[in-house]
Coordinates of C-alpha atoms in Angstrom, one line a residue:
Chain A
X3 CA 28.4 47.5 -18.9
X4 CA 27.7 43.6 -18.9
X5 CA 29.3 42.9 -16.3
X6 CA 27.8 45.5 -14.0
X7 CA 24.5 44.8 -15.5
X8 CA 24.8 41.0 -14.7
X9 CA 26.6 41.9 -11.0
X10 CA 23.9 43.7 -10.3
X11 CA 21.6 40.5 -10.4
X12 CA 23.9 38.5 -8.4
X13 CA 26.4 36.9 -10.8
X14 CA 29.6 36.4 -9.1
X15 CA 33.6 36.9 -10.8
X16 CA 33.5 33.5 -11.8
X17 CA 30.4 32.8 -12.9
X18 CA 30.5 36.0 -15.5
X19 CA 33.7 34.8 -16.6
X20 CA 32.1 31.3 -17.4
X21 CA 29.6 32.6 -19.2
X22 CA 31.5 35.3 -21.6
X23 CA 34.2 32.3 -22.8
X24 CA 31.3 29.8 -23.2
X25 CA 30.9 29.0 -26.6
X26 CA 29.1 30.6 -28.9
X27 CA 28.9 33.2 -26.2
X28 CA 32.5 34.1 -26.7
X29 CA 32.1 35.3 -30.5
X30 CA 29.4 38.0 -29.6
X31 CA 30.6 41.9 -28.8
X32 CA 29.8 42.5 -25.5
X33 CA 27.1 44.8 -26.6
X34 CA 25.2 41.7 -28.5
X35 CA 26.0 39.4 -25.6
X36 CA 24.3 42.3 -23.3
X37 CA 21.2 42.8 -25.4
X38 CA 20.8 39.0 -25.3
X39 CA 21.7 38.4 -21.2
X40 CA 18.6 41.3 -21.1
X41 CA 16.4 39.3 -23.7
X42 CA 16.7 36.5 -21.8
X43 CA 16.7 37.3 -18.3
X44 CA 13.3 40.0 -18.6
X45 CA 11.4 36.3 -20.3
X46 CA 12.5 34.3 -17.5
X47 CA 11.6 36.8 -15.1
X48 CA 8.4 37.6 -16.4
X49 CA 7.8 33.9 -16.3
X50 CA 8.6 33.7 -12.3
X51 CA 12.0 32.7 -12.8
X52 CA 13.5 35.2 -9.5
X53 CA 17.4 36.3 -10.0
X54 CA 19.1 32.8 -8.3
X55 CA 17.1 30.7 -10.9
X56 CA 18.3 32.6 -13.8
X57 CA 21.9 32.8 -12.6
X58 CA 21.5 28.7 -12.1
X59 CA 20.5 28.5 -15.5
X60 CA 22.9 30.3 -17.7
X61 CA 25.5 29.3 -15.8
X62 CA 24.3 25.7 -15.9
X63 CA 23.6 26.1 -19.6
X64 CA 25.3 29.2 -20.7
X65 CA 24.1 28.4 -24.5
X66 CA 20.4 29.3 -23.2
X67 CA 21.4 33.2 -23.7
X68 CA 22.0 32.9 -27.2
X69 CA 18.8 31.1 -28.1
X70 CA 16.1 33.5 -29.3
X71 CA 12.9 33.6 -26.8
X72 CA 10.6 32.4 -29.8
X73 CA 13.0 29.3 -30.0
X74 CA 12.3 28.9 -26.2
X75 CA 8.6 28.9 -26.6
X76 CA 8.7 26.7 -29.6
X77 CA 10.3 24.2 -26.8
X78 CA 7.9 25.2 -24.3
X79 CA 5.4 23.9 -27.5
X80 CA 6.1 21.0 -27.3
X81 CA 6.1 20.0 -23.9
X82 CA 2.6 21.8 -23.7
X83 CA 1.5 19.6 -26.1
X84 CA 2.0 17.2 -23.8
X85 CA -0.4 18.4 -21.3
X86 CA 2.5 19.3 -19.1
X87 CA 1.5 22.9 -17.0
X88 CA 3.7 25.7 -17.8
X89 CA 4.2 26.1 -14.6
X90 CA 6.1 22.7 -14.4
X91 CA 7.8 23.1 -17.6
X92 CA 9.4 26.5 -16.0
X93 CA 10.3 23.9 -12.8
X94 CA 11.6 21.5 -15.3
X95 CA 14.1 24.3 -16.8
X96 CA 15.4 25.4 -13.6
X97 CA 15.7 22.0 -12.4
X98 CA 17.8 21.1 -15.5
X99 CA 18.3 23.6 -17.7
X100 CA 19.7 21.6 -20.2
X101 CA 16.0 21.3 -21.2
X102 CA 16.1 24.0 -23.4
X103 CA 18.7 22.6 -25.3
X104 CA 17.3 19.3 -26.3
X105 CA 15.9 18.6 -30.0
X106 CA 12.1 18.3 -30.2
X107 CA 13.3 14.8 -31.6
X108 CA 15.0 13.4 -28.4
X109 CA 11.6 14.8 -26.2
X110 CA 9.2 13.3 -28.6
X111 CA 11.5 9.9 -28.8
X112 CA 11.7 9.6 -25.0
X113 CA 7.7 9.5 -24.4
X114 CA 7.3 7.2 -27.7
X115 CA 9.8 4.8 -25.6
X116 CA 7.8 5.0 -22.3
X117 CA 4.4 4.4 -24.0
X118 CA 6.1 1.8 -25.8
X119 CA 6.7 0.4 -22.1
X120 CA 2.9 1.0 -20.5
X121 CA 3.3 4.1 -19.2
X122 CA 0.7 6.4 -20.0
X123 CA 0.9 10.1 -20.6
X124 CA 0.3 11.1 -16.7
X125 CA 2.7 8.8 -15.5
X126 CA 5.1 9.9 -18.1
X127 CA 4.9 13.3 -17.3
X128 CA 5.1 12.9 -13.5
X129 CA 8.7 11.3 -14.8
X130 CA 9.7 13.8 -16.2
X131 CA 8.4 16.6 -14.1
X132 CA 10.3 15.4 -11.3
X133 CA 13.4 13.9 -13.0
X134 CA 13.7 16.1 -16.2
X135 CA 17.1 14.3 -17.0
X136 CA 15.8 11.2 -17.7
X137 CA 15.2 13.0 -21.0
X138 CA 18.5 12.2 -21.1
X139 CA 18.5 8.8 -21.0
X140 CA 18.9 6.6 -24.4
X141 CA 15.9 4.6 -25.2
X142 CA 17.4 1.2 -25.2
X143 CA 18.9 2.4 -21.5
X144 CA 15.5 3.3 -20.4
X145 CA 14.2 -0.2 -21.8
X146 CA 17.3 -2.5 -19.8
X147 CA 16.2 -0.5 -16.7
X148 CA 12.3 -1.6 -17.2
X149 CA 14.1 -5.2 -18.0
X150 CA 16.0 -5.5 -15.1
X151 CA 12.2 -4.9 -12.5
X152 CA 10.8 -7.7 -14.6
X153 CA 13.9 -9.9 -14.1
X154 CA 13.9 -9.0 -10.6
X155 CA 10.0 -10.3 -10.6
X156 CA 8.1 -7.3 -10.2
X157 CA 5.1 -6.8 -12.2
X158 CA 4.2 -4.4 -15.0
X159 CA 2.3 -2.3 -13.5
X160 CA 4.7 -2.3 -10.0
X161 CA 7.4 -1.1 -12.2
X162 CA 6.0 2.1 -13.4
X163 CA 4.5 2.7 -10.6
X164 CA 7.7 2.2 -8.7
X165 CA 9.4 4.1 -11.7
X166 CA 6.8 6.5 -11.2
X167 CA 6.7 7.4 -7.9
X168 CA 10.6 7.7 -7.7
X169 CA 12.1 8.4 -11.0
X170 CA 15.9 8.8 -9.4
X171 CA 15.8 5.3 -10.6
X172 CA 16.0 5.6 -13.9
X173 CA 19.4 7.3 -13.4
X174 CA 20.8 4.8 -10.8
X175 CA 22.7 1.7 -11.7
X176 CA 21.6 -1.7 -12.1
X177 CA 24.1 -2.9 -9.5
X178 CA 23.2 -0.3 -7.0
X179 CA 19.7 -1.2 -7.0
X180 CA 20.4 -4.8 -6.7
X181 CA 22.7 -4.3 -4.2
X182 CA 20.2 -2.4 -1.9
X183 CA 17.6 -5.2 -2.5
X184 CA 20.5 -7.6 -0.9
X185 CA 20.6 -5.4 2.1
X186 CA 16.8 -5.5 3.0
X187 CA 17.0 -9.4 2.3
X188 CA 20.0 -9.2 4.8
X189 CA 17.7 -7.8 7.5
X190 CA 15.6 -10.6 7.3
X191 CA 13.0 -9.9 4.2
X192 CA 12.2 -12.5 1.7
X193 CA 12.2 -11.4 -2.1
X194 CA 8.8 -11.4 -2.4
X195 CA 8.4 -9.5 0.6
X196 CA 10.8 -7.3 -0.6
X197 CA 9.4 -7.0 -3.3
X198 CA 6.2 -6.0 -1.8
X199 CA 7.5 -3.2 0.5
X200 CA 9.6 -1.8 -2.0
X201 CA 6.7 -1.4 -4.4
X202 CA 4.6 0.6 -1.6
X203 CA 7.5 2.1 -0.9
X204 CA 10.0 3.1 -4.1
X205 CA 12.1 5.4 -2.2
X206 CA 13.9 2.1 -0.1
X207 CA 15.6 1.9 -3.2
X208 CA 17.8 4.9 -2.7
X209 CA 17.7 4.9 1.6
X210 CA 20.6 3.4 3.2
X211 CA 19.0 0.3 5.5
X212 CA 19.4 2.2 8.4
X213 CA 16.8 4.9 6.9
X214 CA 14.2 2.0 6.8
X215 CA 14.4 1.9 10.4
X216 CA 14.4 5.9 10.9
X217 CA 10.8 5.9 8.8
X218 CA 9.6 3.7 11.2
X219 CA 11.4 5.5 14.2
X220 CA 8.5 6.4 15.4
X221 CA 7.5 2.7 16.2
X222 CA 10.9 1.6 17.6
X223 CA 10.6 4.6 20.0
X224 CA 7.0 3.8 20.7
X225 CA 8.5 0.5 22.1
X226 CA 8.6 -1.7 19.1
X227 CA 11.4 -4.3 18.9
X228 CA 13.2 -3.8 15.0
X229 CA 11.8 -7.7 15.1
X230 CA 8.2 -6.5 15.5
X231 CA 8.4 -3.6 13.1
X232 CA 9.5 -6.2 9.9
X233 CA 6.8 -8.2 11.3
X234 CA 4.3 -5.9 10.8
X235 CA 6.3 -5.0 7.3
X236 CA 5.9 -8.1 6.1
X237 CA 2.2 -8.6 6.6
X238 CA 1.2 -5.5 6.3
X239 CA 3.7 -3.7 3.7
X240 CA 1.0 -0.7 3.0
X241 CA 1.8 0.7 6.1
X242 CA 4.9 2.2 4.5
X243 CA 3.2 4.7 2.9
X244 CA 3.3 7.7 4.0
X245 CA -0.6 8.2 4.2
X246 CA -0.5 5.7 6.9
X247 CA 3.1 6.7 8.2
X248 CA 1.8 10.1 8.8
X249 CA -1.1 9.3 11.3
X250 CA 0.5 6.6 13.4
X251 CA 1.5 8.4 16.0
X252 CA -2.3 9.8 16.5
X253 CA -3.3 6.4 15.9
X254 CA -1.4 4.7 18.9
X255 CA -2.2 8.2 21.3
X256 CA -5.5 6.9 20.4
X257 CA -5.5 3.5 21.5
X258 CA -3.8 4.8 24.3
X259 CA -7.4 6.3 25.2
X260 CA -9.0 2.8 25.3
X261 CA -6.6 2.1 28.9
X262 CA -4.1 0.2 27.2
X263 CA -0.6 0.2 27.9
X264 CA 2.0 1.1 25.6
X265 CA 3.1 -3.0 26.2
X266 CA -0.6 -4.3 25.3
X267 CA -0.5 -1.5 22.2
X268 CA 2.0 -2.9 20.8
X269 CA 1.4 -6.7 21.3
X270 CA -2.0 -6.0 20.0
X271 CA -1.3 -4.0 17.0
X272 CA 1.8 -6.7 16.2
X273 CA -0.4 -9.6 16.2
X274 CA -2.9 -7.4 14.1
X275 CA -0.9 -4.4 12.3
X276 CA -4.4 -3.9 10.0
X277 CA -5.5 -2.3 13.9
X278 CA -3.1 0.9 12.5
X279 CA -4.4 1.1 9.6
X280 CA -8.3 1.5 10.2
X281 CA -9.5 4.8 10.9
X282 CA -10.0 5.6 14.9
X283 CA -13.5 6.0 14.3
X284 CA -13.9 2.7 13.2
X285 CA -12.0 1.0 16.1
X286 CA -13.9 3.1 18.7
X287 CA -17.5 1.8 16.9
X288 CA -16.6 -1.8 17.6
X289 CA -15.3 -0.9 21.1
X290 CA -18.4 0.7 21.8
X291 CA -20.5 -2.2 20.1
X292 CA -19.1 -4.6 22.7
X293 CA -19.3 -2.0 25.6
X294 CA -23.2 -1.8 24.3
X295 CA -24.1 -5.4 24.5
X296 CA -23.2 -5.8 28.2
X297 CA -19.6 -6.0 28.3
X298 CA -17.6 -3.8 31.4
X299 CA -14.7 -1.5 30.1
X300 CA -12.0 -4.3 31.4
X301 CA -13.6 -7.2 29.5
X302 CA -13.8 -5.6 26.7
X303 CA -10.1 -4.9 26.8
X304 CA -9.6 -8.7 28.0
X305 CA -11.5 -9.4 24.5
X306 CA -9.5 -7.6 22.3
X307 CA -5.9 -8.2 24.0
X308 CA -7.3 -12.4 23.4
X309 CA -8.6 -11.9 20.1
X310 CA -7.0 -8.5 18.1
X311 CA -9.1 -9.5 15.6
X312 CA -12.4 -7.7 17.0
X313 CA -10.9 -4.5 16.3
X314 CA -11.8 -3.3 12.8
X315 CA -14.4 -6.3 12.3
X316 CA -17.5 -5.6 10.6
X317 CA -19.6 -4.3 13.4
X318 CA -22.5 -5.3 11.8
X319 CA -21.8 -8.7 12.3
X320 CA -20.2 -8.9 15.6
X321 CA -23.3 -7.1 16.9
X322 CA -25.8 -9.8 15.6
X323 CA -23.4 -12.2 16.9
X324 CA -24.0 -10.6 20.1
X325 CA -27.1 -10.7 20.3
X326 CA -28.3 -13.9 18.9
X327 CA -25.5 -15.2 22.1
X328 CA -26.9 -13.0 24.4
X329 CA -30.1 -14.6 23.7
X330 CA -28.3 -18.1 24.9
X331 CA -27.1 -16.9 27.9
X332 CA -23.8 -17.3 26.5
X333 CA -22.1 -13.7 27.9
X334 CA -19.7 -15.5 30.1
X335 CA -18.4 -17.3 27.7
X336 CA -17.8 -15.0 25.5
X337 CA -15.7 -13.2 28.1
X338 CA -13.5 -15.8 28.3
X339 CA -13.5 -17.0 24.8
X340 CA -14.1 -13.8 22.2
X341 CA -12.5 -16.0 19.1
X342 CA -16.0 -17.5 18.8
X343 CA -17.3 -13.7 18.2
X344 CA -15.4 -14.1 14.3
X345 CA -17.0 -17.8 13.8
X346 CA -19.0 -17.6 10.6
X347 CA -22.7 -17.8 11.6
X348 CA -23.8 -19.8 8.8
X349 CA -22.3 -22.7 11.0
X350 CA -23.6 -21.7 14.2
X351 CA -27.3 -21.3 12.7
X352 CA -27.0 -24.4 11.2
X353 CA -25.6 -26.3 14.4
X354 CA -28.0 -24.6 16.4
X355 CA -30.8 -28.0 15.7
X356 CA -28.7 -30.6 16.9
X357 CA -27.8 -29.1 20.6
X358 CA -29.7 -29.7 23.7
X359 CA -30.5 -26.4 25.8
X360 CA -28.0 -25.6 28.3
X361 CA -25.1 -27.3 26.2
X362 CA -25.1 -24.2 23.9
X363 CA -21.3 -23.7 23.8
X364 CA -21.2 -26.9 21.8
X365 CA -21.5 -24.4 19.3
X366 CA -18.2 -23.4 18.9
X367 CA -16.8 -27.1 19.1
X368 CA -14.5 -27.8 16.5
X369 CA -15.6 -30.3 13.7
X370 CA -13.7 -33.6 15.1
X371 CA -15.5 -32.7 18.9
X372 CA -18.8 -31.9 17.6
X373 CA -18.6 -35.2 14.8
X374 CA -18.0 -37.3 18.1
X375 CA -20.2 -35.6 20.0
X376 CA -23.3 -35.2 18.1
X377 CA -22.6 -37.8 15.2
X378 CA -22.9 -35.3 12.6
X379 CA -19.8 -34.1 10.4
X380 CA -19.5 -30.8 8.6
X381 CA -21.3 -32.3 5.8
X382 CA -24.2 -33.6 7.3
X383 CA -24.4 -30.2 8.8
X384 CA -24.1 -27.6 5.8
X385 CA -25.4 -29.9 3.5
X386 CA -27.9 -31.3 5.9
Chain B
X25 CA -17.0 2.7 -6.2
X26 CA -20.2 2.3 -7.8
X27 CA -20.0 -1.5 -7.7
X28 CA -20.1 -1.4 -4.0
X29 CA -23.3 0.4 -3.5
X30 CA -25.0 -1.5 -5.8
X31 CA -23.9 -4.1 -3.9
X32 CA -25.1 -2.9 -0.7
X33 CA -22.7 -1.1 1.2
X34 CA -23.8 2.2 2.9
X35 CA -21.3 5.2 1.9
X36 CA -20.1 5.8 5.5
X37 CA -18.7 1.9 5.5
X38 CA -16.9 2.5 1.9
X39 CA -15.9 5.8 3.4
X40 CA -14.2 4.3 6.2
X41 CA -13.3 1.1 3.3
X42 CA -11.2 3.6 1.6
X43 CA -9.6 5.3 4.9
X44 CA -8.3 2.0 6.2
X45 CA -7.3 1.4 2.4
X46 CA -6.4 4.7 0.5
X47 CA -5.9 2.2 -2.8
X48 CA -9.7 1.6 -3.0
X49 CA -9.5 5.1 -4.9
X50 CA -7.9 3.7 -7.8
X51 CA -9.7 0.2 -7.7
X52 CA -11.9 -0.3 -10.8
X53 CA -15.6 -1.3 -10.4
X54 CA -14.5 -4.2 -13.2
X55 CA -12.3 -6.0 -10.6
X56 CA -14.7 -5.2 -7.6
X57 CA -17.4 -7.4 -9.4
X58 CA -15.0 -10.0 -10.2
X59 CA -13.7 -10.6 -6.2
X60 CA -17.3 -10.5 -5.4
X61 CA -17.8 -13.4 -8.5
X62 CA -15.4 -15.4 -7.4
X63 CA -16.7 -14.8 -3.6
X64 CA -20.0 -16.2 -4.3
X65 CA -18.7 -18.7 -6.7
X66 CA -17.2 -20.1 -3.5
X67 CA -20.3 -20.6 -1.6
X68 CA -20.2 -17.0 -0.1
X69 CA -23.7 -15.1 0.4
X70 CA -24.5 -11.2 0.4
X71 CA -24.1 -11.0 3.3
X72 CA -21.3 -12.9 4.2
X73 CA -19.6 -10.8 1.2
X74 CA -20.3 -7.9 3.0
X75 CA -18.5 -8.7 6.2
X76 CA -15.9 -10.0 4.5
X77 CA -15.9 -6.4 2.5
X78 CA -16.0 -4.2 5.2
X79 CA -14.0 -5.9 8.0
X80 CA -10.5 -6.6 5.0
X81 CA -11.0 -3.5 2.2
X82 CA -7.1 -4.7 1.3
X83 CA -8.8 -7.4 -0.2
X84 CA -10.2 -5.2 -2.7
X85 CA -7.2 -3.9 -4.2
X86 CA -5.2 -7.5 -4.1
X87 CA -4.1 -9.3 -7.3
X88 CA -6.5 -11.4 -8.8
X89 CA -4.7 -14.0 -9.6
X90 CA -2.7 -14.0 -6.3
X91 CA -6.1 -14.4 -4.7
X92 CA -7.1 -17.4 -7.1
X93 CA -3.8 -18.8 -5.9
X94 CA -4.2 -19.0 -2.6
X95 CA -8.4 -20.1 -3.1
X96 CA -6.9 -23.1 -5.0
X97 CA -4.4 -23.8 -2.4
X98 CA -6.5 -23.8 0.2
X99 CA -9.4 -26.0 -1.6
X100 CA -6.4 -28.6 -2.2
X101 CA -6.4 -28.8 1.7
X102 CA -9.5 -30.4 1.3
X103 CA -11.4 -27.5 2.6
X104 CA -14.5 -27.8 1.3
X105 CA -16.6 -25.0 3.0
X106 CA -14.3 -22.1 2.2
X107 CA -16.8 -19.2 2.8
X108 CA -16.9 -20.4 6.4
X109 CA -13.4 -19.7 6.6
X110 CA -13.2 -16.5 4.6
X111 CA -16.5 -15.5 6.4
X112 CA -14.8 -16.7 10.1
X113 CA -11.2 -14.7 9.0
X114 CA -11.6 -12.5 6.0
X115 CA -7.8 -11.2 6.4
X116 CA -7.0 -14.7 5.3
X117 CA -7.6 -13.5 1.9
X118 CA -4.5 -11.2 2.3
X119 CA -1.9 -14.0 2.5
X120 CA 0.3 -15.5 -0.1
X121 CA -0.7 -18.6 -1.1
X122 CA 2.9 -20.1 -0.4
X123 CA 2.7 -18.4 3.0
X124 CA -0.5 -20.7 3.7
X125 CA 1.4 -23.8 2.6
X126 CA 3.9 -23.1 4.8
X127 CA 1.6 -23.2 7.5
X128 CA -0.1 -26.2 6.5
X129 CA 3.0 -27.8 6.3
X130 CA 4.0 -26.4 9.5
X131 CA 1.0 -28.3 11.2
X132 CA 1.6 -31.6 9.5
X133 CA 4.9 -31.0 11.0
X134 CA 3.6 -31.0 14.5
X135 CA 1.9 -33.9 14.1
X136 CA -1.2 -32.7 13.0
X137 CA -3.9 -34.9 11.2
X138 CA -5.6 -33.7 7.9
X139 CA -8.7 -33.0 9.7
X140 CA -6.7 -31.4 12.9
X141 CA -5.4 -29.3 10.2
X142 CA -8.7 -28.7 8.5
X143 CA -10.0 -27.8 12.0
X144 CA -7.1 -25.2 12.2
X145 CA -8.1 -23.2 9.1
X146 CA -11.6 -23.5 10.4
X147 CA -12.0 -22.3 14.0
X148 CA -8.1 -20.9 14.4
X149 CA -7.8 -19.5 11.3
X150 CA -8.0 -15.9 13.2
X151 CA -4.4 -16.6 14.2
X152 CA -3.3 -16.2 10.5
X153 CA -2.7 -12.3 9.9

């Protein structure tokens, strides 16, 4: 009778045979051991537990069956007391069903450790949501692991939010961890870089170096050099995530609109990787800005391949800048030298009284030619 | 949020702030007002704070005291009008201070004068991503 009864869910030879010599299992009649797979199995599956999930469990933990369903919901108790959804706590049990067999003691002395650390209850839970065994995990183990982030120079808060985002780290080793932060320093990162792109993205931890590359694969097949890509990296390590990661590709087919070439993409956005990071609505504004104050389609491009800058620049200011130039007859300049479009205007307004008509691009002269030239430093200038 | 449209930004610009940034989200008013202290305390205006706002949002979200860092570092250079350069480069804001020294360092090694180098951070500091 049991072992039709549990055949007929989908329990295999072995698996029955398991689960009747498990201990205490294997002191019950076969009639008590029935009544209780039937207890068991009609809770989980009115909880959304389907037929593979309850075979995973009791055969994970065949103990579960002999535990009485108000014991279970006692458990479940507790870690709704937590503010942990039942729904979770069901995807916590079949993600380690060992769950159910933990004392109240161990749960409630795992989150005093974490608070204990910084973490607060959301980032607590989120642990162990998505890495229920780290229940499992001795308190002063769970403190030498925290240790070890500070040792290695990260911050507080970058540790749980790396420990956070990627719990499997509480249940990797020391050594491994260090030895994967050797292998990014190998392929040309500095600690603190490493640091740095680590923190936005926790999950280099556990990839294998080549991996790093493969999230970026996108890039390399784009036409970035490996060089280029830990270039942009380093500078720019929020790019990693995968908020950013996701829309890149969208992001260069947009460029792509302006007339650039994949080449000029990619020099552009290398010698400003913030240009693949603003939204496309932004960098079409400030192409449209410059295309608005006079400026043909090609030296607008000329503009921004000499000064990658422009893109994402407050339009606000570039437009004044613009204008007030425009007013100086100063277009053709411009053309030729777009830097001069980021110089702050406080200084231009304020060098503005000291230059003749005509000799207007004295504006932009660096402090040592315009001291020589006009006898007036910096000083006399802003202070003037 | 609130910090910024008290201080003057329209919602569309912190809406595309928080696009080119997703971290702005989590970014308390408390250390928006403090960047914008320290911003004016260097000589920056409204306005100026603005543009540097809205053209580098990462700024908002970096580490305060890795941002004082780098301010002291590059006021040891002798630079005495900072909010020109911020206002000139605002993404300067976004480098390590040790990365900046390097540079400076770098120049000197070229041969560079103190004001050549003082000139750099001024009109070429756009080079500095």
């Amino acid at each position: 009778m049991l072992e039709e009864y549990m055949q007929s869910l989908g329990y295999k030879r072995e698996q029955i045979t398991l689960i009747k010599s498990s201990y205490p299992l294997n002191t019950y009649t076969e009639s008590t051991l029935l009544y209780l797979m039937k207890t068991i199995v009609n809770y989980l599956r009115q909880n959304t537990f389907d037929n593979e999930d309850i075979i995973h469990i009791t055969t994970t933990t065949p103990q579960i069956i002999s535990k009485s369903i108000e014991d279970i919901k006692i458990k479940i108790e507790v870690l709704l007391k937590y503010g942990i959804s039942k729904i979770d706590i069901f995807y916590m049990m079949k993600q380690y069903p060992y769950l159910m067999e933990m004392s109240n003691q161990r749960i409630n002395n795992r989150y005093i450790t974490l608070e204990e650390l910084g973490f607060n209850n959301t980032q607590i839970n989120n642990i162990f949501i998505h890495k229920t065994e780290v229940f499992n995990i001795d308190p002063s183990s769970i403190k030498r692991k925290y240790q070890y982030f500070q040792e290695c120079g990260y911050k507080d808060n970058q540790i749980r939010s790396i420990l956070e985002s990627l719990p499997e780290l509480w249940l990797i080793s020391r050594a491994q961890i260090t030895k994967k932060l050797e292998e990014y320093h190998s392929i040309g990162l500095q600690k603190e870089e490493i640091k740095k792109v680590t923190y936005y993205l926790p999950e280099l931890f556990i990839y294998e170096k080549e991996d790093l590359k493969r999230k970026m694969s996108y890039l390399e097949e784009y036409g970035y050099s490996i060089k280029e890509i830990i270039s942009i990296i380093r500078r720019v390590p929020i790019i990693l995530k995968n908020y950013y990661l996701d829309t890149i590709k969208e992001k260069l087919n947009n460029l792509e609109g302006f007339d650039l070439s994949k080449e000029e993409i990619v020099i552009l956005t290398t010698k400003n990787p913030y240009i693949l990071l603003y939204p496309i609505e932004v960098i079409k504004e400030n192409f449209n800005n410059l295309l608005e104050n006079g400026f043909y389609h090609k030296e607008v491009i000329k503009m921004i391949k000499d000064t990658p800058l422009l893109i994402g620049y407050n339009k606000d200011n570039i437009k004044l800048k613009l204008q007030k130039y425009k007013e100086l007859e100063l277009q053709d300049y411009i053309k030729e030298h777009s830097n001069v479009l980021l110089y702050s205007y406080e200084l231009i307004k304020k060098r503005k009284k000291y230059i003749k008509q005509n000799e207007w691009k004295d504006l932009f002269l660096t402090d040592q030619e315009f001291s020589k030239k006009y006898k007036k430093t910096r000083n006399d200038i802003m202070r003037g | 949020m609130d910090a910024l449209i008290r201080y003057g930004l329209s919602i569309e610009e912190i809406k595309n702030m928080i696009n080119s940034n997703d971290e702005l989200n989590t970014v308390s008013d408390k250390n928006i007002n403090k960047i914008i202290e320290i911003l004016e305390g260097l000589g920056c205006s409204k306005e100026q704070i603005k543009n540097i706002m809205n053209t580098n949002p990462f700024l908002i979200s970096r580490e305060l005291d890795e941002l004082k860092k780098l301010l002291v570092k590059l006021l040891d250079f002798g630079l005495e009008d900072l909010q020109i350069v911020i206002d000139t480069n605002p993404f300067i804001l976004n480098i390590d201070y040790k990365e900046i020294d390097q540079i400076y360092k770098q120049k000197k090694k070229e041969g560079l004068t103190e004001e050549e180098i003082k000139d750099y951070f001024y009109y070429e500091s756009y080079k500095m991503i």
